[in-house]
Amino acid sequence: MPADLLRAEGLAAGYGKVRVLWGAGLTVGAGESVVLLGPNGAGKTTLLKVLLGLMPAWAGRVSLEGEEITTWPSDRRVRRGLAYMSEIGVFTALSIAENLAIGGQFSPPARLRRRLDELYAVFPDLAARRGALAGSLSGGQRKMLGIAKALAGAPRLLIMDEPSAGLSPLFVGQVIGILRRFHATGLALLIAEQNVKFLDLAERVFTLEGGRVGFSGSVAELHADNALHRAYFGLGA
Ligand code: ATP
C-alpha cells in the first residue's frame, strides 16, 4: 500500500445541532484511487467537505503527508495539492476559459498556461469553445469542464462528489476513461459515489453508512462480502 497522502481519523461534523459524521475515517495513499460508496444521506458530501476545509470538523483529525491540517482553510489545502469537484463543479455564468483560470488560480502564470494547453489537448470540445459560457454546455460537457477545472491547478489528489450525477451511462464511461488517464500519470483520486461503475477505477473502497465507515478493502473483498454485495449490487447481481 502506498504511503498515506491524506488521512482522516474520528471525524465528527454536522449542520447546526444535527450530527452527520460519527467518527468517520479513511486514508488515500499517494497516487492511489479510492472510492467512497454510500447511500443517499450517508454523509459522503459532508465528509468530503470536512476533508477540504469547507466545513469544520467537530472532532477528529485530518492530515496531509503526516502533517495535521484539520483547521487549515481550504485555499491552503488546495495550494498543497488537494482539488475538489462538487456535484455542480462549474460556474455556469462564466466562460470555459474563466472556469479553468479559477481552477488554476494558485498556479504561477507560466505553469498555468502550460497546464491549460495540456488540458485543452485532452478536452478538445472545451478547447474549441473556450469563450462559451459553461451554462451553454451539455450536462456531459459540463462534467468534463468540472474535471478540467479541478485539474487546472495540477493537484496531487482530486476529491470528487458523485461525478456520475446526472450523466448518461455513455458519459459515465467517458468520465471514468478520463480519470483513468490522469490516474495513470500519478493523480490520486477520492471519489464519493453511489454508482458502482466507478469501482472499475478503485484500488480501495470504503463504505459510509450513517456517518461511519463500515467496510474498507479491495473491490474483490467487497464482492466477497455477501451483505455488502447485496446492498450495493442488488439482489440479482
Ligand atoms: P447524497 O448522495 O444525497 O448527497 P451524502 O451521502 O452526500 O448523500 P450528505 O449530503 O453529506 O450525504 O448529507 C448527510 C445528511 O446531512 C443528510 O441527512 C442531509 O439531509 C443532511 N444535510 C446535508 N446538508 C445539510 C444542510 N446544509 N443542513 C442540514 N442538514 C444537511
XYZ file of C-alpha atoms and ligand atoms in Angstrom:
268
model
C 0.000 0.000 0.000
C 1.383 3.488 -0.842
C 2.317 5.917 1.954
C -0.649 7.975 3.173
C -1.202 11.185 1.304
C -4.414 12.034 3.135
C -5.593 10.546 6.408
C -8.790 11.287 8.324
C -9.492 9.849 11.760
C -12.510 10.003 14.053
C -14.242 12.832 12.209
C -17.438 14.289 13.613
C -19.304 17.069 11.818
C -22.796 18.256 11.019
C -25.195 21.111 10.499
C -26.400 23.168 13.470
C -27.288 20.615 16.124
C -27.602 17.755 13.648
C -24.605 15.475 13.715
C -23.945 13.705 10.406
C -20.473 12.194 10.814
C -19.907 9.890 13.756
C -16.211 9.139 13.894
C -15.548 8.658 10.172
C -12.028 7.959 8.954
C -10.266 6.966 5.760
C -6.914 7.124 4.049
C -5.787 7.815 0.494
C -2.286 6.783 -0.482
C -0.046 8.780 -2.824
C -1.241 8.044 -6.360
C -3.980 5.715 -5.101
C -7.585 5.674 -6.295
C -10.185 5.267 -3.591
C -13.960 5.086 -3.931
C -16.239 6.056 -1.051
C -19.518 4.228 -1.518
C -22.630 5.046 0.403
C -26.370 5.510 0.013
C -28.124 8.888 -0.173
C -27.731 10.823 3.035
C -24.897 8.676 4.398
C -22.748 11.772 4.823
C -20.412 11.451 1.826
C -20.648 15.120 0.822
C -20.227 16.179 4.426
C -17.110 14.041 4.796
C -15.566 15.426 1.602
C -16.290 18.986 2.712
C -14.555 18.405 6.031
C -11.536 16.951 4.216
C -11.379 20.105 2.067
C -11.915 22.508 4.973
C -15.266 23.665 3.579
C -16.913 22.608 6.852
C -15.295 22.457 10.298
C -14.564 19.150 11.998
C -16.287 18.990 15.386
C -13.875 16.284 16.419
C -11.177 14.161 14.849
C -8.177 14.892 12.723
C -7.192 15.300 9.078
C -3.560 15.055 7.984
C -1.737 15.506 4.708
C 1.553 13.636 4.343
C 1.641 13.290 8.119
C 1.072 16.990 8.830
C -2.102 17.886 10.670
C -4.325 20.176 8.557
C -7.625 19.841 10.473
C -8.053 23.579 10.952
C -6.402 24.777 7.744
C -8.555 26.945 5.459
C -9.457 25.410 2.090
C -7.136 27.555 -0.008
C -4.115 26.361 1.978
C -5.164 22.748 1.341
C -5.587 23.464 -2.370
C -2.134 25.067 -2.539
C -0.760 21.871 -1.010
C -2.228 19.673 -3.736
C -5.884 18.928 -2.972
C -8.610 19.696 -5.504
C -12.362 19.366 -5.152
C -15.051 18.824 -7.713
C -18.526 19.258 -6.265
C -21.599 17.741 -7.906
C -22.145 21.042 -9.725
C -18.485 21.520 -10.499
C -18.527 24.671 -12.653
C -19.626 28.319 -12.616
C -22.340 28.377 -15.280
C -22.288 32.205 -15.685
C -18.564 32.174 -16.544
C -16.840 31.024 -19.715
C -14.915 27.794 -20.088
C -11.616 29.720 -20.013
C -12.669 31.657 -16.895
C -13.652 28.459 -15.113
C -10.260 26.945 -15.878
C -8.467 30.108 -14.723
C -10.312 29.877 -11.387
C -9.347 26.219 -11.088
C -5.695 27.147 -11.560
C -5.729 30.401 -9.596
C -2.915 29.385 -7.240
C -0.504 28.326 -10.004
C 2.197 30.673 -11.329
C 1.032 32.095 -14.709
C 3.586 30.269 -16.908
C 2.806 26.936 -15.255
C -0.923 27.542 -15.575
C -0.561 28.312 -19.307
C 1.314 25.041 -19.870
C -1.242 23.133 -17.839
C -4.159 24.651 -19.764
C -2.502 23.708 -23.069
C -2.276 20.119 -21.810
C -5.885 20.135 -20.647
C -7.214 21.621 -23.892
C -5.401 18.817 -25.742
C -7.205 16.231 -23.580
C -10.563 18.030 -23.862
C -10.790 19.234 -27.488
C -14.515 20.076 -27.153
C -13.600 22.614 -24.481
C -10.692 23.988 -26.496
C -12.983 24.647 -29.455
C -15.403 26.667 -27.328
C -13.207 28.284 -24.717
C -15.074 31.631 -24.813
C -18.504 29.993 -24.452
C -20.414 30.160 -21.184
C -20.218 26.987 -19.121
C -24.001 27.216 -18.818
C -24.327 26.661 -22.567
C -22.659 23.219 -22.371
C -24.496 19.900 -22.186
C -24.510 18.048 -18.867
C -21.729 15.733 -20.016
C -19.552 18.583 -21.303
C -20.086 20.469 -18.050
C -18.839 17.456 -16.168
C -15.741 17.356 -18.354
C -15.217 21.066 -17.685
C -15.623 20.414 -13.963
C -12.872 17.805 -14.150
C -10.615 20.069 -16.230
C -11.232 22.955 -13.801
C -10.340 20.774 -10.823
C -7.183 19.607 -12.607
C -6.079 23.096 -13.704
C -4.042 23.552 -10.536
C -2.214 20.243 -11.165
C -3.366 18.671 -7.880
C -1.941 15.501 -6.370
C -5.330 14.366 -5.074
C -8.643 15.002 -6.805
C -11.628 14.670 -4.498
C -14.913 14.274 -6.376
C -18.503 14.274 -5.199
C -20.710 11.968 -7.299
C -19.212 12.585 -10.724
C -21.904 10.315 -12.213
C -24.762 12.590 -11.056
C -26.999 13.500 -13.973
C -24.875 11.660 -16.546
C -25.968 9.092 -19.106
C -24.167 5.710 -18.971
C -22.196 6.762 -22.071
C -20.828 9.855 -20.339
C -20.164 7.895 -17.133
C -17.884 5.672 -19.222
C -16.142 8.713 -20.707
C -15.623 10.294 -17.291
C -14.125 7.050 -15.998
C -11.829 6.905 -19.052
C -10.568 10.453 -18.450
C -9.993 9.824 -14.753
C -8.137 6.614 -15.523
C -5.854 8.538 -17.866
C -4.890 11.106 -15.202
C -4.629 8.446 -12.519
C -2.073 6.671 -14.713
C 0.112 9.789 -14.514
C 0.144 9.640 -10.701
C -3.003 11.557 -9.713
C -4.616 10.181 -6.558
C -8.422 10.007 -6.571
C -11.055 10.020 -3.844
C -14.482 9.595 -5.418
C -17.736 9.596 -3.453
C -20.306 7.630 -5.435
C -23.432 5.529 -5.380
C -22.750 4.298 -8.911
C -20.828 1.030 -8.597
C -19.466 1.508 -12.119
C -16.811 3.716 -10.534
C -15.466 0.673 -8.730
C -13.751 -0.081 -12.066
C -11.326 2.660 -11.038
C -10.949 1.729 -7.388
C -7.837 0.301 -5.843
C -9.544 0.528 -2.467
C -13.121 1.023 -1.306
C -14.630 2.498 1.836
C -18.327 2.332 2.612
C -20.045 5.072 4.592
C -23.312 4.401 6.327
C -24.965 6.611 8.915
C -21.863 8.781 9.151
C -19.492 5.894 9.920
C -17.128 3.924 7.727
C -18.185 0.292 7.714
C -16.099 -1.639 5.223
C -12.672 -0.859 3.878
C -10.833 -3.125 1.499
C -10.356 -4.090 -2.124
C -13.144 -4.378 -4.677
C -12.686 -8.170 -4.606
C -13.182 -8.153 -0.819
C -16.330 -6.047 -1.228
C -17.724 -8.601 -3.691
C -16.843 -11.416 -1.299
C -18.942 -9.900 1.496
C -22.463 -11.184 0.847
C -24.352 -8.490 2.738
C -22.403 -5.669 1.116
C -22.657 -7.281 -2.268
C -26.452 -7.397 -1.921
C -26.593 -3.818 -0.617
C -24.545 -2.280 -3.401
C -25.023 -4.576 -6.372
C -28.672 -5.518 -5.864
C -30.286 -8.845 -5.099
C -29.994 -10.133 -8.617
C -26.340 -9.200 -9.095
P -26.295 12.461 -1.186
O -25.838 11.389 -2.070
O -27.792 12.522 -1.057
O -25.651 13.808 -1.433
P -24.499 12.145 1.026
O -24.015 10.806 1.450
O -23.553 13.007 0.271
O -25.849 11.998 0.268
P -24.754 14.391 2.802
O -25.107 15.320 1.704
O -23.419 14.532 3.449
O -24.941 12.888 2.355
O -25.891 14.534 3.888
C -25.877 13.808 5.112
C -27.042 14.268 5.985
O -26.897 15.646 6.292
C -28.404 14.112 5.313
O -29.300 13.655 6.294
C -28.753 15.512 4.895
O -30.131 15.723 4.908
C -28.070 16.356 5.948
N -27.654 17.663 5.401
C -26.908 17.868 4.306
N -26.709 19.177 4.094
C -27.352 19.829 5.082
C -27.536 21.212 5.435
N -26.993 22.195 4.712
N -28.270 21.483 6.527
C -28.809 20.490 7.271
N -28.685 19.172 7.009
C -27.970 18.847 5.929
